[in-house]
Coordinates of C-alpha atoms and ligand atoms in Angstrom, one line a residue:
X850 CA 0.0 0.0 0.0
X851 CA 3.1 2.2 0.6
X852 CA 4.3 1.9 -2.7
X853 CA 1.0 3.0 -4.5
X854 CA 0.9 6.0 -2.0
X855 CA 4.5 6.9 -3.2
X856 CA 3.6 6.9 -6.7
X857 CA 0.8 9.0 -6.0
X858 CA 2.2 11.6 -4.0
X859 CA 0.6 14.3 -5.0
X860 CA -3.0 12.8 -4.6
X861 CA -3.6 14.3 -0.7
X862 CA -7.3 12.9 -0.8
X863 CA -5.8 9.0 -2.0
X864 CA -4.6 9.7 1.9
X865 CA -7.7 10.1 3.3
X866 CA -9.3 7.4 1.1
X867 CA -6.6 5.2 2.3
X868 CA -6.7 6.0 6.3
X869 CA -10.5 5.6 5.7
X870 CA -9.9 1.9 4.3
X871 CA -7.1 1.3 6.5
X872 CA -9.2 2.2 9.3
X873 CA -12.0 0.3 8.6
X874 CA -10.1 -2.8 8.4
X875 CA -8.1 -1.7 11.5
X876 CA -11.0 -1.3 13.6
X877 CA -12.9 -4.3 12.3
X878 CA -9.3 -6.4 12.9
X879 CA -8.2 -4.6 16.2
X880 CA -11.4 -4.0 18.2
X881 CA -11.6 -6.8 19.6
X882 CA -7.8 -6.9 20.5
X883 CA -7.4 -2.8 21.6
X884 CA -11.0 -3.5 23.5
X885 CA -9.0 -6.5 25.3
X886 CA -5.9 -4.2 25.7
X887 CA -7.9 -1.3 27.4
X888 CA -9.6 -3.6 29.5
X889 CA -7.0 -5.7 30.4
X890 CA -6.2 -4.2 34.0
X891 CA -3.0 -5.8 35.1
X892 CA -0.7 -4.5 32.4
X893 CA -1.8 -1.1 32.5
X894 CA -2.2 -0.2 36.2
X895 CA 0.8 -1.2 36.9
X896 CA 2.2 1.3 34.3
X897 CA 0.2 3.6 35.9
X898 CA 1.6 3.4 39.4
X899 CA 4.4 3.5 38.2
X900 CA 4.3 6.2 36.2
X901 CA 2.6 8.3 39.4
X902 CA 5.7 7.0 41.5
X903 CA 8.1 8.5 38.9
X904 CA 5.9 11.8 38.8
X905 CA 6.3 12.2 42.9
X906 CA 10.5 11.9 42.7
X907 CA 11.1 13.8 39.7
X908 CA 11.2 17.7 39.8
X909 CA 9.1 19.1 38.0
X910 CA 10.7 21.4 35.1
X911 CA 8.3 22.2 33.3
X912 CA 9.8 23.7 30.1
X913 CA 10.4 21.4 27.1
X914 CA 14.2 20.6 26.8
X915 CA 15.8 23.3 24.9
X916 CA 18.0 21.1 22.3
X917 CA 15.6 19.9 19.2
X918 CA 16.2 16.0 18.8
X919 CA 16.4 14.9 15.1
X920 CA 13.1 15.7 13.3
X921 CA 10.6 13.2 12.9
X922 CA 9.3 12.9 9.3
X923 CA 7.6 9.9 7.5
X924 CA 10.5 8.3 6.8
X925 CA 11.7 7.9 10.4
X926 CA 12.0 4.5 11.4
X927 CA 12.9 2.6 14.6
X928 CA 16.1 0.2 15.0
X929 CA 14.6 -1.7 17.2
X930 CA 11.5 -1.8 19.4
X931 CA 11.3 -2.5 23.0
X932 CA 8.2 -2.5 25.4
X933 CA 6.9 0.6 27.3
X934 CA 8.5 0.8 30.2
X935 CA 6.5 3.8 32.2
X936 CA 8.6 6.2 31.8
X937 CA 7.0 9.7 31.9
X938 CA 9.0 13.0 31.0
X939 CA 10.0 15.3 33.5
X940 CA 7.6 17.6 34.2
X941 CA 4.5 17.4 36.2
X942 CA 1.4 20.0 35.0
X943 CA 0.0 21.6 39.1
X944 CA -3.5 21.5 39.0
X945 CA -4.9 25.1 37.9
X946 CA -8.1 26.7 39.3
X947 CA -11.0 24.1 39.8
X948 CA -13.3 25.7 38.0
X949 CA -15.5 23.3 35.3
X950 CA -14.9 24.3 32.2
X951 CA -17.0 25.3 30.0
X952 CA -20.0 25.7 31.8
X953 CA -21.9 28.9 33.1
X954 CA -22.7 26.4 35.7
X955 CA -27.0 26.8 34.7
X956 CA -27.5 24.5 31.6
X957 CA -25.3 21.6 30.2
X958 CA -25.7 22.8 26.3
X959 CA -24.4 19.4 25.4
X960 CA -27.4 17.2 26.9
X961 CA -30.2 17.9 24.3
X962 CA -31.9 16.8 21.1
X963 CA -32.0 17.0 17.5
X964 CA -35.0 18.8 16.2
X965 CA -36.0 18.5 12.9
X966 CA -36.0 22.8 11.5
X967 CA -35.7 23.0 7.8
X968 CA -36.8 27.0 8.4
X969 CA -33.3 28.1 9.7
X970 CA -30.8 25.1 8.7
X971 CA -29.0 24.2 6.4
X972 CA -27.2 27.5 7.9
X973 CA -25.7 27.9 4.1
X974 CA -26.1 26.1 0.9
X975 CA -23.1 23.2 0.2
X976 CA -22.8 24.8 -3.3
X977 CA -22.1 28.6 -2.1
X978 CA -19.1 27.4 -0.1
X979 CA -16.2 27.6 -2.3
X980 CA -14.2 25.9 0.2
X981 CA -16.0 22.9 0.2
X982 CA -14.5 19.8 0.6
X983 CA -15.2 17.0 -2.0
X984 CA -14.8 14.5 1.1
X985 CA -17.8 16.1 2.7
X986 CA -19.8 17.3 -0.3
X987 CA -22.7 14.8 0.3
X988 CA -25.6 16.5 -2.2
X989 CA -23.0 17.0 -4.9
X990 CA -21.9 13.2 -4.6
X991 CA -25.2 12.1 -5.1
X992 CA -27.1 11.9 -1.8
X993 CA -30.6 13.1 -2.2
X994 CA -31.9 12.5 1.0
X995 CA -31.0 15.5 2.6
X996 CA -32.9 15.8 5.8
X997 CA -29.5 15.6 7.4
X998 CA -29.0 19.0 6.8
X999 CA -31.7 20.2 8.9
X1000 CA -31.2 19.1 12.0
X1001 CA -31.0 21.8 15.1
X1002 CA -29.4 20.9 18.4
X1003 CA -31.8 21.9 21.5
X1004 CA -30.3 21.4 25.0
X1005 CA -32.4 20.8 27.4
X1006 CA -33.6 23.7 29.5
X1007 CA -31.8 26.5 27.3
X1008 CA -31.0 27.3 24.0
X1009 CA -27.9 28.0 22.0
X1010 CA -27.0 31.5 21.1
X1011 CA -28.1 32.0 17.8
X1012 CA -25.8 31.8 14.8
X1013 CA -25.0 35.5 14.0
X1014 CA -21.9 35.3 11.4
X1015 CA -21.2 39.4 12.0
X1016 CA -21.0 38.9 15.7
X1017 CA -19.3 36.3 14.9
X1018 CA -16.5 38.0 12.7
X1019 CA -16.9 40.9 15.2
X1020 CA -14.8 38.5 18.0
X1021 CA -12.6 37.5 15.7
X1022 CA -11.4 40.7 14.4
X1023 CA -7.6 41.3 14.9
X1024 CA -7.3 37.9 15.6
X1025 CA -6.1 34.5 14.6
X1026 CA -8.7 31.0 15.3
X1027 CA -6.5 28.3 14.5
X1028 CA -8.0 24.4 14.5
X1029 CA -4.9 21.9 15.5
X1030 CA -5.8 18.4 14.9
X1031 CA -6.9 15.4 12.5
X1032 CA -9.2 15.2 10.0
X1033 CA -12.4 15.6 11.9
X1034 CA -11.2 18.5 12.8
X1035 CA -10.2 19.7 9.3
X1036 CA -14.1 19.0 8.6
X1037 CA -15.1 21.5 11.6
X1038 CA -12.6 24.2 10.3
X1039 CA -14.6 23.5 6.6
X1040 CA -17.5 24.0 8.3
X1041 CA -16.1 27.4 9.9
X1042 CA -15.1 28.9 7.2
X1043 CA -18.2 28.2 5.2
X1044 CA -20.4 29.4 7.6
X1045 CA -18.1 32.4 7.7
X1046 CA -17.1 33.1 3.9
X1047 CA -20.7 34.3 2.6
X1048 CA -20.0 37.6 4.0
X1049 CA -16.6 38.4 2.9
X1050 CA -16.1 40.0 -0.6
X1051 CA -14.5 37.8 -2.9
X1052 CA -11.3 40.0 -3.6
X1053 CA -10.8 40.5 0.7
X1054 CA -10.5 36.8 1.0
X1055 CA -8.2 34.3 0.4
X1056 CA -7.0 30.7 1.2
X1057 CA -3.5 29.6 1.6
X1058 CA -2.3 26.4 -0.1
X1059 CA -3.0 23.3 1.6
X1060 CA 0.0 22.4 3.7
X1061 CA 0.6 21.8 7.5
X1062 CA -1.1 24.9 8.4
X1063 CA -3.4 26.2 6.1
X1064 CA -4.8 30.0 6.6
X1065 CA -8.0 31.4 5.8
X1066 CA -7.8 35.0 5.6
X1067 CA -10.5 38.3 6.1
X1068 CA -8.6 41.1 5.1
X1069 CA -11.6 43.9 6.4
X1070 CA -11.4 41.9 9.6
X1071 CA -8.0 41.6 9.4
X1072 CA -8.8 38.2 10.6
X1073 CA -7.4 34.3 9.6
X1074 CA -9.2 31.1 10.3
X1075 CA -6.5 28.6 10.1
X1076 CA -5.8 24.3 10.1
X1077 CA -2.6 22.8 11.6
X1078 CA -2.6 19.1 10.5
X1079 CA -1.5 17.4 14.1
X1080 CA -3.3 14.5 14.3
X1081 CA -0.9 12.8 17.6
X1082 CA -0.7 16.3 19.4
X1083 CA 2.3 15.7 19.8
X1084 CA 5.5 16.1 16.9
X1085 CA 5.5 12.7 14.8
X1086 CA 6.0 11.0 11.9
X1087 CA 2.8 11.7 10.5
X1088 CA 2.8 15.1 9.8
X1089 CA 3.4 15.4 7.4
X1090 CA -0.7 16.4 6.0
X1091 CA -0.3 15.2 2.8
X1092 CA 2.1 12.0 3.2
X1093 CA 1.3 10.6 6.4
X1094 CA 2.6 7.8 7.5
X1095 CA -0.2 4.5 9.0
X1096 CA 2.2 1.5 9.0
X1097 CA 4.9 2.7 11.4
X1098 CA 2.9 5.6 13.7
X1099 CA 6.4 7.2 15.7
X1100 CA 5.5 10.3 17.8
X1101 CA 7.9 12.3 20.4
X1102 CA 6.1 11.5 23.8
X1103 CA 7.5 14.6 25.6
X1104 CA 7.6 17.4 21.9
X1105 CA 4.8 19.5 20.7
X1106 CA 7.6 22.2 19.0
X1107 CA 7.0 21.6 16.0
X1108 CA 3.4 22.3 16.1
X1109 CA 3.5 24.5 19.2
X1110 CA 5.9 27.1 17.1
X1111 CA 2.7 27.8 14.3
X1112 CA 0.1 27.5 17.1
X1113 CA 1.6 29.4 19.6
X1114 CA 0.6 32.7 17.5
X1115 CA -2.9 32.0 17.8
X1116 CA -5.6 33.8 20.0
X1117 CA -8.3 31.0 20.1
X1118 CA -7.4 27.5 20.0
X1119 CA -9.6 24.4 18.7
X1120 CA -7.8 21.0 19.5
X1121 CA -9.1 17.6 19.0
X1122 CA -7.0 14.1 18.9
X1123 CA -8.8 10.7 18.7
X1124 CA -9.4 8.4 15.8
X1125 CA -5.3 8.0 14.9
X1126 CA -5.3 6.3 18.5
X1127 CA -7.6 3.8 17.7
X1128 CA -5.6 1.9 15.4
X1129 CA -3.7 -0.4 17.4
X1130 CA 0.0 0.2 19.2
X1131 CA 2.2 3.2 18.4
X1132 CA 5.9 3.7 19.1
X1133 CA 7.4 6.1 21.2
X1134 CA 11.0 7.4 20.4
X1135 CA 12.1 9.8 23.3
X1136 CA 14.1 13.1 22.5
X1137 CA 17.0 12.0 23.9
X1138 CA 16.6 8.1 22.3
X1139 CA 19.4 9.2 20.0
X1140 CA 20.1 5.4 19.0
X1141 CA 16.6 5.1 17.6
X1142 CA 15.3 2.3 20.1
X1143 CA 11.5 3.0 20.2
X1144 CA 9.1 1.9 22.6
X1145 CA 5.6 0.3 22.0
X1146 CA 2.2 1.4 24.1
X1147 CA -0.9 0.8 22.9
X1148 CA -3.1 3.7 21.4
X1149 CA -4.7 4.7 25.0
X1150 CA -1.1 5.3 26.3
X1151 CA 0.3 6.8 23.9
X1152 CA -2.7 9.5 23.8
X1153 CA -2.8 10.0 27.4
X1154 CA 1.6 10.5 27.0
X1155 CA 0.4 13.1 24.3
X1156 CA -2.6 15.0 26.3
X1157 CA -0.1 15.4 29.1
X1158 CA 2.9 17.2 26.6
X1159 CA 0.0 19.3 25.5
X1160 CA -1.4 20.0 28.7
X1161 CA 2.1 21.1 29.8
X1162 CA 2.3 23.6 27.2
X1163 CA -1.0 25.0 27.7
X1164 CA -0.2 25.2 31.3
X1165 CA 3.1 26.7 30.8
X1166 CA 2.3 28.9 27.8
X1167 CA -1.5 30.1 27.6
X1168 CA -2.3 33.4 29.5
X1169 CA -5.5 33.1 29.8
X1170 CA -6.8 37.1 29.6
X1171 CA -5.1 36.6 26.4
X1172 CA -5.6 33.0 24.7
X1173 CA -8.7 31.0 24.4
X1174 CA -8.1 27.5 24.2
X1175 CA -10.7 24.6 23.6
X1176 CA -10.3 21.0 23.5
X1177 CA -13.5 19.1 21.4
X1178 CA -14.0 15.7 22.4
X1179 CA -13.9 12.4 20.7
X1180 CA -16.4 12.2 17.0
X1181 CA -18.5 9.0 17.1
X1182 CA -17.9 6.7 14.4
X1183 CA -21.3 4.4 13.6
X1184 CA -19.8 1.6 11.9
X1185 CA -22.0 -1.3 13.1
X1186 CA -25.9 -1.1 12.7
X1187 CA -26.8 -4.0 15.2
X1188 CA -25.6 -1.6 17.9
X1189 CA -28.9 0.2 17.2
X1190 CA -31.2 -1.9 15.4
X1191 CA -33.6 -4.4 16.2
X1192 CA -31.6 -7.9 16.7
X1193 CA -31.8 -10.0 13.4
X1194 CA -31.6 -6.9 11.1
X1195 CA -29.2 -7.3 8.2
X1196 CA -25.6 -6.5 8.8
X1197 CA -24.8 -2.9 8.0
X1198 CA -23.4 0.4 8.7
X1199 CA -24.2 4.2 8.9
X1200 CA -24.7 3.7 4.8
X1201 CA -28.9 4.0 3.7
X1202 CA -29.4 5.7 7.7
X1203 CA -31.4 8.7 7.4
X1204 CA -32.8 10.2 10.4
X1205 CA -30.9 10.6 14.0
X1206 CA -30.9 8.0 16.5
X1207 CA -34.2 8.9 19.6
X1208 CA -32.2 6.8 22.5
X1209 CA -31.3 9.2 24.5
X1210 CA -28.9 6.6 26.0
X1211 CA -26.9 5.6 22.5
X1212 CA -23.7 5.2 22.8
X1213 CA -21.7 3.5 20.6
X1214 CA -18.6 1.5 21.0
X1215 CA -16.9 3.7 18.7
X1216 CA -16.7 6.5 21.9
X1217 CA -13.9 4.7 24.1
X1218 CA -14.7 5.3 27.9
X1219 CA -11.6 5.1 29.0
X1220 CA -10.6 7.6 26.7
X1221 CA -13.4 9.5 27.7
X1222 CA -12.3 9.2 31.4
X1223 CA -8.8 10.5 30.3
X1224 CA -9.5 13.3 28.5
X1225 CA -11.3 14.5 31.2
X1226 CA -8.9 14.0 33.6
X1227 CA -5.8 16.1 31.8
X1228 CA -8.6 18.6 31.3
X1229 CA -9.2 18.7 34.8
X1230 CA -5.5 19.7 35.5
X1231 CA -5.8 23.3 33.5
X1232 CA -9.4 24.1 35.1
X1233 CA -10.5 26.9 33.6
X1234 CA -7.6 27.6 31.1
X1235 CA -9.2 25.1 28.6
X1236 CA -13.0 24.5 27.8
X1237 CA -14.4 21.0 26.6
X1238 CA -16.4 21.6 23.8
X1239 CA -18.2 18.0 24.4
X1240 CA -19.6 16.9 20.7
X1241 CA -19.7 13.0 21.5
X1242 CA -23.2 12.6 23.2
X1243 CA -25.2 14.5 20.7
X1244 CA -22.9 13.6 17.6
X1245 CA -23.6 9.7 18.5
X1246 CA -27.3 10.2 17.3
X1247 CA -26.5 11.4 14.5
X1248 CA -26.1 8.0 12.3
X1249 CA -27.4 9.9 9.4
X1250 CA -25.1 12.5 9.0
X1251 CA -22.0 10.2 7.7
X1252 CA -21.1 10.5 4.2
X1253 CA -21.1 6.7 3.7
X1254 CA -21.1 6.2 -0.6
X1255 CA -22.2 10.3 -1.1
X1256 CA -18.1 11.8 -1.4
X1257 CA -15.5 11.3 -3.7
X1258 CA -13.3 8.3 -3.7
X1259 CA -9.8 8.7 -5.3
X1260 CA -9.3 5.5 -5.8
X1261 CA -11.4 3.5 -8.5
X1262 CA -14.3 1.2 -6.8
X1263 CA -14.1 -2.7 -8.0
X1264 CA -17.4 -4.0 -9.2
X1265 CA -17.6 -6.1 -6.1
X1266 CA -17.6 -2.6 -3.5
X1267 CA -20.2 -0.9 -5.7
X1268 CA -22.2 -4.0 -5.0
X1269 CA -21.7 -4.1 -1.4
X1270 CA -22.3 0.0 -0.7
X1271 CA -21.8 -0.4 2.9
X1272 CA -18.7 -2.3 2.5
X1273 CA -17.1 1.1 1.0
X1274 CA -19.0 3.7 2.9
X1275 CA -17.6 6.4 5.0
X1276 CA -18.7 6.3 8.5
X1277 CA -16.7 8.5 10.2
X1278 CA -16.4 12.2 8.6
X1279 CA -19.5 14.3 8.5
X1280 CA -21.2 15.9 5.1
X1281 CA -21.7 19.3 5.4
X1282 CA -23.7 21.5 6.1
X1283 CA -24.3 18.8 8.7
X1284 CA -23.5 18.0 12.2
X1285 CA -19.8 20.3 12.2
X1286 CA -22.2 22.9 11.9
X1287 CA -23.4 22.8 15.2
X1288 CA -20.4 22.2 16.9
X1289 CA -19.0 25.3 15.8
X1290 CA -22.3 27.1 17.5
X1291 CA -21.4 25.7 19.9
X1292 CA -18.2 27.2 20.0
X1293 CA -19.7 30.4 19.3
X1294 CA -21.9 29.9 21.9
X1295 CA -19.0 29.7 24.7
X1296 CA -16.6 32.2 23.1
Ligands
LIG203 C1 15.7 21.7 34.3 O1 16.2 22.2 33.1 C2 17.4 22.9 33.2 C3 17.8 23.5 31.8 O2 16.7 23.6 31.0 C4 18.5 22.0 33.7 O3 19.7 22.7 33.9 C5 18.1 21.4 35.0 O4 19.0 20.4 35.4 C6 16.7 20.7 34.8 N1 16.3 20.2 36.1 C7 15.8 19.0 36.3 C8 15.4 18.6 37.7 O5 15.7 18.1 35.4
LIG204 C1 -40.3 21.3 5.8 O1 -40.7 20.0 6.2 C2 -42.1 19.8 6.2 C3 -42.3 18.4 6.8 O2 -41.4 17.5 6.3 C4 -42.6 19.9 4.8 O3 -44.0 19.7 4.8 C5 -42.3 21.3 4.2 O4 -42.7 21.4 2.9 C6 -40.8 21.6 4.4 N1 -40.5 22.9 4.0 C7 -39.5 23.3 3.3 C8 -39.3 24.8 3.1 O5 -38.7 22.5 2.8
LIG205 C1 -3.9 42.6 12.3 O1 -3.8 41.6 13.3 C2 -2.6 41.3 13.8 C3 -2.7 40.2 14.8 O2 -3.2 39.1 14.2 C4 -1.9 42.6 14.4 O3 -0.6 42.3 14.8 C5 -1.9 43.7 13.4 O4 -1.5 44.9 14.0 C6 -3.3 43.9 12.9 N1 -3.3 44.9 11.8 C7 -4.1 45.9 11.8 C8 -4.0 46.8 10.6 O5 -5.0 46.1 12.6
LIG206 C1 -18.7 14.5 27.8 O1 -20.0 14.2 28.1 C2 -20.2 12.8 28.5 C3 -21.7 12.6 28.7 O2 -22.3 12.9 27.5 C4 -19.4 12.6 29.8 O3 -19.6 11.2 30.1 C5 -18.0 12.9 29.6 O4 -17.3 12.7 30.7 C6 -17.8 14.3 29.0 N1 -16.4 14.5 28.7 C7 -15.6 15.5 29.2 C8 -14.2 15.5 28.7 O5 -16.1 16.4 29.9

């Protein structure tokens, strides 16, 4: 699969095809082993305590070191691989003021329902957005069914602040929103900026090139929405936005320079960081690993390793009168129908779904707990520096808002897939206008 990649270089969406396909066969192959590995309490609690042992003797120092090791890039590889030992780096983040994030403290805006509104949604039309992504362009690929567009989130007890895209540009003026994450959260920047574009002349806006950090820019604003391609957090060898690397996933378990130098000029932060952990064991190669002896931790590990580098930096670099920083939580994935249908139902996934899911319970087993608990936890260290913007609840009933067979596909579909629709559909990004919508009033709503 490498090789075709190679030949291909310049195809960035053959990428996304192929982490899609990868991934699907990934999660159908390693669920059951990465559920067993998560579960599996021995192995893990003991790396715990003895990670919280090493925490309580070390100083803390809580600056990253000052010497760059040898970049990672795609074509880093390990010598040789040993097994996670529990080390942690150096630094220890103090717990920050305890306030809950996010909240006014009188309504949970992320406990709610979907109510079906086609007065005020779509909030723009897929076809005005020049920036639209032919991932995420469901009507133009076909779908026709396009309920999924008008869908409004209403928390219970309280409404969102209405979508106003002056007011809107009016808090971002003078300033740079940057997004810093995978490729859900290149769909919410998408999202962003098309809900933000309509209202910019044509000649005072412009888009950078694709790259790692791709800028949107307002000139009467004086304004730039921006995407930094980080999926890890952390500096790896997948960074690389258009050729990143699956097979071999290295990341630096105590470096977020590389990123932190383009984020770091940002007012208001978006972060996300799930689905690349979700695909079995990654490698860790340490700063000072000079020999290029990696270790291996499975994908909970090596996430919680990355929260905690980024948590440092937020901790040691945000000012919060003059940063805003937000962390969205893990997108649902809705791979397997008989986690909501009746028993005895035909095999399936999010492909033919059309309306949201009404169990106000769902959840799937997509949305890892103890990831859940984790997240929460490193968040809980910054207290009000960072606030959750928590899409999983209200994001896991929406099993109709998946692309599935309605996007472009750069590679050529065998006979045999366009018989089987399901067996090629993509059940993890989000059409637009769709769900990223509405995680981005909610953002608006807490800015
Ligand atoms: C902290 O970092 C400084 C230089 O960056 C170094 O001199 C010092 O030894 C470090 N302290 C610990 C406890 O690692
Ligand atoms: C909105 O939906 C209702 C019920 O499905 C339908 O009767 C009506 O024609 C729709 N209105 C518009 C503007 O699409
Ligand atoms: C535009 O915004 C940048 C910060 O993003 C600021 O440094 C600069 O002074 C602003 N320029 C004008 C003309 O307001
Ligand atoms: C997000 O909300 C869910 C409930 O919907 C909760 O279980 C979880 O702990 C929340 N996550 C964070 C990071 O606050």
């Amino acid at each position: 699969m490498l090789h075709r990649w190679q030949k291909k270089r310049t195809h960035f969406p053959l990428i996304i095809a192929l982490v899609l396909c990868i991934f699907l066969v990934c999660s159908i192959l390693l669920t059951e082993r990465s559920i067993q590995q998560i579960y599996g309490e021995d192995h893990r609690h003991t790396s715990l305590k003895q990670a919280s042992l090493l925490k309580s003797t070390v100083l803390a120092n809580s600056t990253f070191p000052s010497t760059s090791p040898v970049v990672l890039d795609r074509f880093t590889t390990c010598r040789s691989t040993v097994k996670y030992n529990g080390r942690k780096p150096g630094w220890m983040v103090t717990p920050k003021s305890l306030d809950p994030h996010g909240s006014d403290g009188s309504c949970d805006v992320f406990s709610g329902k979907w109510i079906f509104d086609n007065i005020s949604y779509p909030l723009y039309n897929e076809q005005d957005c020049p920036y639209m992504s032919d991932q995420l362009a469901c009507h133009k690929h076909g779908r026709s069914d396009l309920r999924y567009q008008h869908w409004r989130w209403q928390p219970h007890g309280c409404s969102l602040k209405k979508w106003n895209v002056i007011e809107m540009w009016e808090k971002l003026r003078g300033k740079r929103l940057m997004f810093v994450g995978d490729s859900l959260n290149r769909g919410q920047w998408i999202s962003m900026v098309c809900l933000l574009q309509s209202v910019i002349p044509e000649d005072k806006r412009s888009m950078s090139p694709n790259a790692h950090l791709t800028i949107f820019r307002a000139e009467e604003y004086n304004a730039t929405v921006e995407f930094l391609w980080a999926p890890l957090l952390v500096d790896s060898n997948s960074d690389d936005p258009v050729n990143h690397r699956l097979n071999e996933r290295i990341m630096r378990p105590d470096s977020v320079l590389r990123h932190a130098a383009l984020w770091e000029h940002a007012d208001i932060l978006v972060f996300n960081s799930y689905l690349w952990w979700r695909q079995g064991p990654v490698k860790l190669l340490w700063a000072d690993q000079a020999n290029g002896v990696c270790e291996e931790i499975d994908g909970l590990g090596g996430m919680e390793l990355a929260m905690e580098a980024w948590a440092n930096w937020v901790a040691s670099n945000v000012k919060p009168l003059k940063k805003r920083v937000f962390f969205v939580t893990m997108s649902p994935t809705h791979l397997w129908n008989r986690e909501w249908e009746e028993p005895g139902s035909e095999e399936g996934n999010c492909y033919d779904e059309n309306i949201p899911i009404r169990d106000s319970l769902y959840w799937g087993s997509g949305s890892d707990l103890p990831t859940m608990q984790m997240v929460e936890r490193v968040l809980s260290l910054l207290g009000s520096m960072v606030s959750v913007v928590n899409i999983t609840q209200l994001s896991e009933y929406r099993k109709d808002g998946h692309p599935s067979v309605y996007r472009k596909f750069w590679e050529k579909l065998s006979s045999e897939q366009l018989r089987n629709p399901a067996s090629y559909s993509d059940c993890i990004h989000w059409c637009l206008p769709g769900v990223p919508d509405v995680w981005n009033e909610l953002l608006f709503h807490l800015l």
